PDB file of C-alpha atoms in Angstrom:
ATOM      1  CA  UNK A   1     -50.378 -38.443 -33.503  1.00  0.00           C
ATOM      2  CA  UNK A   2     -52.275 -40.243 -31.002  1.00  0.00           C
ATOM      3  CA  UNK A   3     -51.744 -40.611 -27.109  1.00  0.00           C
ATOM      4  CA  UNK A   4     -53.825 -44.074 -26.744  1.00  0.00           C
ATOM      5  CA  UNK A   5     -52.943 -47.293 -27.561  1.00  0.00           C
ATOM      6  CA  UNK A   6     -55.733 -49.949 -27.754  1.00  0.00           C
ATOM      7  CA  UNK A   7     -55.759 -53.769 -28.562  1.00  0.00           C
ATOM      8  CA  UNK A   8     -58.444 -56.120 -28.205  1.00  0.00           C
ATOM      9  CA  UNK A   9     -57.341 -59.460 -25.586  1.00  0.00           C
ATOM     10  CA  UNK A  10     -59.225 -62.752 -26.231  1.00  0.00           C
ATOM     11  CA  UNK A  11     -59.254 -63.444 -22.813  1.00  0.00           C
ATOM     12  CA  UNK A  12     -58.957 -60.767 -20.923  1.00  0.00           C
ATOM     13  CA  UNK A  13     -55.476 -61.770 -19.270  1.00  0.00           C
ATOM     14  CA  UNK A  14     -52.877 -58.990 -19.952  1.00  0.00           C
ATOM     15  CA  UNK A  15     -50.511 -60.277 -17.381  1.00  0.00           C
ATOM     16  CA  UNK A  16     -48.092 -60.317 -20.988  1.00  0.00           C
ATOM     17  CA  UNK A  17     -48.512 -56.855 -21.353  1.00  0.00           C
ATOM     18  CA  UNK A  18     -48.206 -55.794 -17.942  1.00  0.00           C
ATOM     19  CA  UNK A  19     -44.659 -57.899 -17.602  1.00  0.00           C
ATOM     20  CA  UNK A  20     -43.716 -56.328 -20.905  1.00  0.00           C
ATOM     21  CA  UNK A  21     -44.196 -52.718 -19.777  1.00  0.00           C
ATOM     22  CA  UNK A  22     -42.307 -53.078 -16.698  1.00  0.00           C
ATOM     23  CA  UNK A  23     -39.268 -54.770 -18.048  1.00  0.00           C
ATOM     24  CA  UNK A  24     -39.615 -51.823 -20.444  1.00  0.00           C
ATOM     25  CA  UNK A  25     -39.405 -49.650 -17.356  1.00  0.00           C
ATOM     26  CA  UNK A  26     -42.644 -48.352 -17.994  1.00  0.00           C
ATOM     27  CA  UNK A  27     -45.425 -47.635 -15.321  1.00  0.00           C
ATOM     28  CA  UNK A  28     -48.706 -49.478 -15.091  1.00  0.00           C
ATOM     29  CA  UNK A  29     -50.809 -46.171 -13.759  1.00  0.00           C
ATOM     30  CA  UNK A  30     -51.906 -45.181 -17.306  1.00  0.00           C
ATOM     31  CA  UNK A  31     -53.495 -48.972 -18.774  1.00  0.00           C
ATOM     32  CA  UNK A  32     -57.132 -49.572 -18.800  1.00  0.00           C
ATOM     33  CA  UNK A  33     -59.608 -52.864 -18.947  1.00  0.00           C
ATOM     34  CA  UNK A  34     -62.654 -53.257 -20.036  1.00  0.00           C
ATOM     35  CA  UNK A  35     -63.756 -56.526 -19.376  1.00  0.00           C
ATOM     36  CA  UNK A  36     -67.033 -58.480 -21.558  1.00  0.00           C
ATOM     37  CA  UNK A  37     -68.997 -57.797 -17.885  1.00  0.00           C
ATOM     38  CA  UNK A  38     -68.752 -54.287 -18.481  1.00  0.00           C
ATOM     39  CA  UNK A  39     -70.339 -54.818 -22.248  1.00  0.00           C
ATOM     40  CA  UNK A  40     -73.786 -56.391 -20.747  1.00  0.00           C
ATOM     41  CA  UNK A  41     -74.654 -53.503 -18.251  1.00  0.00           C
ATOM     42  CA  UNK A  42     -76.942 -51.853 -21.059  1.00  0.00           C
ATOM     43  CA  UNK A  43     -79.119 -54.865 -21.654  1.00  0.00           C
ATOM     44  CA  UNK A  44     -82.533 -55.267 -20.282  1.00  0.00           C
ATOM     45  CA  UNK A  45     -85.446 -57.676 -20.614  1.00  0.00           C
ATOM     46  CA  UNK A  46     -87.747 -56.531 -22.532  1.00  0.00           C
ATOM     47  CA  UNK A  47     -90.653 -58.244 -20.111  1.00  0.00           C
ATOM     48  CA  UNK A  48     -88.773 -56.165 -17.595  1.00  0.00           C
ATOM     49  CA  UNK A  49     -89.703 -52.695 -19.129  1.00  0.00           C
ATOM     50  CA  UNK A  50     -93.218 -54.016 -20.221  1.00  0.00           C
ATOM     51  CA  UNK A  51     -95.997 -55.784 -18.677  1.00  0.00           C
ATOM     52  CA  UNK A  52     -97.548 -57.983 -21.467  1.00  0.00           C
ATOM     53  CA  UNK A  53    -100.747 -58.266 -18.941  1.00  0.00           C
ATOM     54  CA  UNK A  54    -100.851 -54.823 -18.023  1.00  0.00           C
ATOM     55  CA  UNK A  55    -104.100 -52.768 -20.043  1.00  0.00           C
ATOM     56  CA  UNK A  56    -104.574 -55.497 -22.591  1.00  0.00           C
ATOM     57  CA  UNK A  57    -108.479 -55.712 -22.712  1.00  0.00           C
ATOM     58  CA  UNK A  58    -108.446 -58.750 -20.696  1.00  0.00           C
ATOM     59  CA  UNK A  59    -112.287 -57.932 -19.384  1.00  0.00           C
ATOM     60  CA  UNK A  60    -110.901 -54.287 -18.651  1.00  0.00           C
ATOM     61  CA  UNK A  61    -112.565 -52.455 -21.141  1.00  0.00           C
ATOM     62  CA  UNK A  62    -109.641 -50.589 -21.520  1.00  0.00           C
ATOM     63  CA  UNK A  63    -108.234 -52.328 -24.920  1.00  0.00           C
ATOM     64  CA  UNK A  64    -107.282 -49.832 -28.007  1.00  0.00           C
ATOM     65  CA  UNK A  65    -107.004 -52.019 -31.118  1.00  0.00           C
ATOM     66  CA  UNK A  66    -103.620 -52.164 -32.800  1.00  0.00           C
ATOM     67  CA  UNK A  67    -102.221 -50.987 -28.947  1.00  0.00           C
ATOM     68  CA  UNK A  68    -103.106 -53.176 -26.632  1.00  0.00           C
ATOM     69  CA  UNK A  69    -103.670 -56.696 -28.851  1.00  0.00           C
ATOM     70  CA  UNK A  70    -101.352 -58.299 -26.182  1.00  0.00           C
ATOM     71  CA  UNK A  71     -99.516 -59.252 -29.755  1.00  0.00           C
ATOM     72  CA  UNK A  72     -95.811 -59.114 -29.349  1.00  0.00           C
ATOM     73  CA  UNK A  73     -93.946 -56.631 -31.148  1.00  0.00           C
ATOM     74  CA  UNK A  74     -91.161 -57.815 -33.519  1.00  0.00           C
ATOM     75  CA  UNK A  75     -89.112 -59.556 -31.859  1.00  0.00           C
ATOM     76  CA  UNK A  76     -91.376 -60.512 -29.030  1.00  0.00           C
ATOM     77  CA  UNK A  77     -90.537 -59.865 -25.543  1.00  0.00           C
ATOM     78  CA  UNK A  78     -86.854 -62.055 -25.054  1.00  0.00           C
ATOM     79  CA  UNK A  79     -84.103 -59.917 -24.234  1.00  0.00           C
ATOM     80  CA  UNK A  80     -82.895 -56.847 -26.140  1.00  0.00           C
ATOM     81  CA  UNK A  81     -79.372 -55.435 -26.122  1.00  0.00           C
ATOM     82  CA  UNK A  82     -79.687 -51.927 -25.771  1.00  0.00           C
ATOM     83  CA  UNK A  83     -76.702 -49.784 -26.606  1.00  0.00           C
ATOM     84  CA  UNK A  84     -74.806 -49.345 -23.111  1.00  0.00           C
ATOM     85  CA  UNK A  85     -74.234 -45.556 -22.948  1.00  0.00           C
ATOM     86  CA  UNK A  86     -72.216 -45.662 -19.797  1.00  0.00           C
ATOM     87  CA  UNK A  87     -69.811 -48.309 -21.898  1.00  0.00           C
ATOM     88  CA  UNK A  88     -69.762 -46.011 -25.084  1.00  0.00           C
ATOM     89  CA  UNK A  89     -69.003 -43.131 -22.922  1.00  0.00           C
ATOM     90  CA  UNK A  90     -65.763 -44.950 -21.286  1.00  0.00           C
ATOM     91  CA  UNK A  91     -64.972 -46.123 -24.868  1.00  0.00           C
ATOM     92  CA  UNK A  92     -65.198 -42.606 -26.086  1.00  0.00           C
ATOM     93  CA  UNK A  93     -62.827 -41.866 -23.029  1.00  0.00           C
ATOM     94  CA  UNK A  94     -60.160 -43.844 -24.489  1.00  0.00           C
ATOM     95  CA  UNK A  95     -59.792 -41.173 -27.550  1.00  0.00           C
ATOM     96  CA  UNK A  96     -61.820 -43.828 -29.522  1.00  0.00           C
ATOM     97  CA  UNK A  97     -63.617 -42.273 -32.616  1.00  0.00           C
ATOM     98  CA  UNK A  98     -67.852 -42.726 -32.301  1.00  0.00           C
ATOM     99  CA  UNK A  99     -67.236 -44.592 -35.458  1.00  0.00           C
ATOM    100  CA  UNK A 100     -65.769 -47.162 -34.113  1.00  0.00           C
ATOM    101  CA  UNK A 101     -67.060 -47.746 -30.893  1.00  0.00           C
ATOM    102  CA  UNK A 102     -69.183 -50.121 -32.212  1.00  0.00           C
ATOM    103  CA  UNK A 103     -66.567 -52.473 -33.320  1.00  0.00           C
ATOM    104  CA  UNK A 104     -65.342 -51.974 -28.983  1.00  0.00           C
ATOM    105  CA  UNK A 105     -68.696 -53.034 -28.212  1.00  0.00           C
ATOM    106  CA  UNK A 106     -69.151 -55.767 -30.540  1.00  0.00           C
ATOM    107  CA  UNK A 107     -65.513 -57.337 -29.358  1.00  0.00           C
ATOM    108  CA  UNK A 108     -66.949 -56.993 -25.563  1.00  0.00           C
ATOM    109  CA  UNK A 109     -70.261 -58.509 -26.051  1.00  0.00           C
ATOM    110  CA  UNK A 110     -68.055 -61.483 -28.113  1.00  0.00           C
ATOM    111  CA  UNK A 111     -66.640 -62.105 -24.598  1.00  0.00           C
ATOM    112  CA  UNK A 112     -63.302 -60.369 -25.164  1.00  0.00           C
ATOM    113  CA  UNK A 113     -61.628 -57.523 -23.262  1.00  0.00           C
ATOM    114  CA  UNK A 114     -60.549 -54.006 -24.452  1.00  0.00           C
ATOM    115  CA  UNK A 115     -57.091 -52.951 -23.404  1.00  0.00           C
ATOM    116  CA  UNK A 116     -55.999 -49.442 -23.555  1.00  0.00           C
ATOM    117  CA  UNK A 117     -52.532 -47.473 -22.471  1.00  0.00           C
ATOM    118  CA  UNK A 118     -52.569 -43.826 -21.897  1.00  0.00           C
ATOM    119  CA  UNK A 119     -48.574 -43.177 -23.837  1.00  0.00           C
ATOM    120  CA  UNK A 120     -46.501 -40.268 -24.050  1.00  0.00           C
ATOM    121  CA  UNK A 121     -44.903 -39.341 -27.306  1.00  0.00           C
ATOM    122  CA  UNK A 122     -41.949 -40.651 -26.548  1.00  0.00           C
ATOM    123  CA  UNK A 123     -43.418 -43.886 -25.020  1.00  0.00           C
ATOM    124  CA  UNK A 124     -46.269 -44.552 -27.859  1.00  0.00           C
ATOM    125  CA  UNK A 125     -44.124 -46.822 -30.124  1.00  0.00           C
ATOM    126  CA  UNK A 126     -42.740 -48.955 -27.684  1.00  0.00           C
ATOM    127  CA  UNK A 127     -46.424 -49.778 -26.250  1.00  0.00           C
ATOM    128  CA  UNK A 128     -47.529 -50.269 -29.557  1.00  0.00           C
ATOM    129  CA  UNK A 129     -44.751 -52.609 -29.867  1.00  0.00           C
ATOM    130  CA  UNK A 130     -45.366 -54.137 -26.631  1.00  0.00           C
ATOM    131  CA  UNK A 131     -49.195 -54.373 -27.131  1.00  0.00           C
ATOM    132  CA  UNK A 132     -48.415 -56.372 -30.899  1.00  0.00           C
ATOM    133  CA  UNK A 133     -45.888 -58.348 -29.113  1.00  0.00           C
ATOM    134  CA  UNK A 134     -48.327 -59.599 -26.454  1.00  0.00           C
ATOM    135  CA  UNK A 135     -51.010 -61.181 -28.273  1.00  0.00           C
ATOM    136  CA  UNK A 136     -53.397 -58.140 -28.663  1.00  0.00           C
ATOM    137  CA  UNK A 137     -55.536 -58.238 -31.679  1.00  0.00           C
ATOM    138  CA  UNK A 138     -56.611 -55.030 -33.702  1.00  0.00           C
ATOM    139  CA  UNK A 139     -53.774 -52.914 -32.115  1.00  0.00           C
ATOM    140  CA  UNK A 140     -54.440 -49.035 -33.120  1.00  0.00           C
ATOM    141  CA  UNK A 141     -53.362 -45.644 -31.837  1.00  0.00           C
ATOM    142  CA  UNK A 142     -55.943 -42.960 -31.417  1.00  0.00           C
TER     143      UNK A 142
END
């Protein structure tokens, strides 16, 4: 049996939870937040990384056909989320199998917030009832 109790808040307000797990007579040490700021740390500008200007021909007599068109790749050069390691990491952290983490980081990036509790076995039903009880989504124990 699991140790870690997750939910997914739509806001990110788990005063509710926090209430609950007092009155329960539970502490507060083990619960974590990850907040929808903590989701866009891993993406990056793609104009940022690349110079579109930079060795293009332009008169340089350094263009390479196929390399340095100045074409933009698929996708051009907007923005590009790249998969935030750090965030995965802290994800995996929370006991969280790598094949889900990508349903975490999809919730995040939707501008919802992650809530986890660190239980012991004889606390882990009562959070999960607490966590249900609040208004967490997706409640699971891993």
């Amino acid at each position: 049996m699991g140790l870690v109790v997750t939910g997914i808040s739509q806001n990110g307000d788990i005063s509710a939870v926090e209430a609950a797990l007092k009155a329960a007579g539970l502490t507060l040490d083990p619960i974590q937040l990850i907040g929808p700021d903590d989701s866009t740390q891993g993406s990056a500008s793609r104009s940022g990384l690349m110079n579109p200007g930079l060795m293009t021909g332009g008169g340089q007599g350094t263009g390479v056909p196929g390399v340095t068109s100045g074409v933009p790749t698929a996708g051009g050069y907007g923005t590009h989320y790249f998969r935030n390691e750090k965030l995965g990491d802290r994800l995996g952290d929370l006991e969280i199998p790598d094949d889900q983490v990508d349903n975490y980081i999809d919730a995040l990036q939707a501008g919802r917030s992650v809530v986890a509790y660190f239980a012991k076995p004889d606390t882990i039903d009562k959070v999960t009832e607490i966590f249900r009880g609040s208004g967490l989504a997706r409640v699971k124990t891993f």
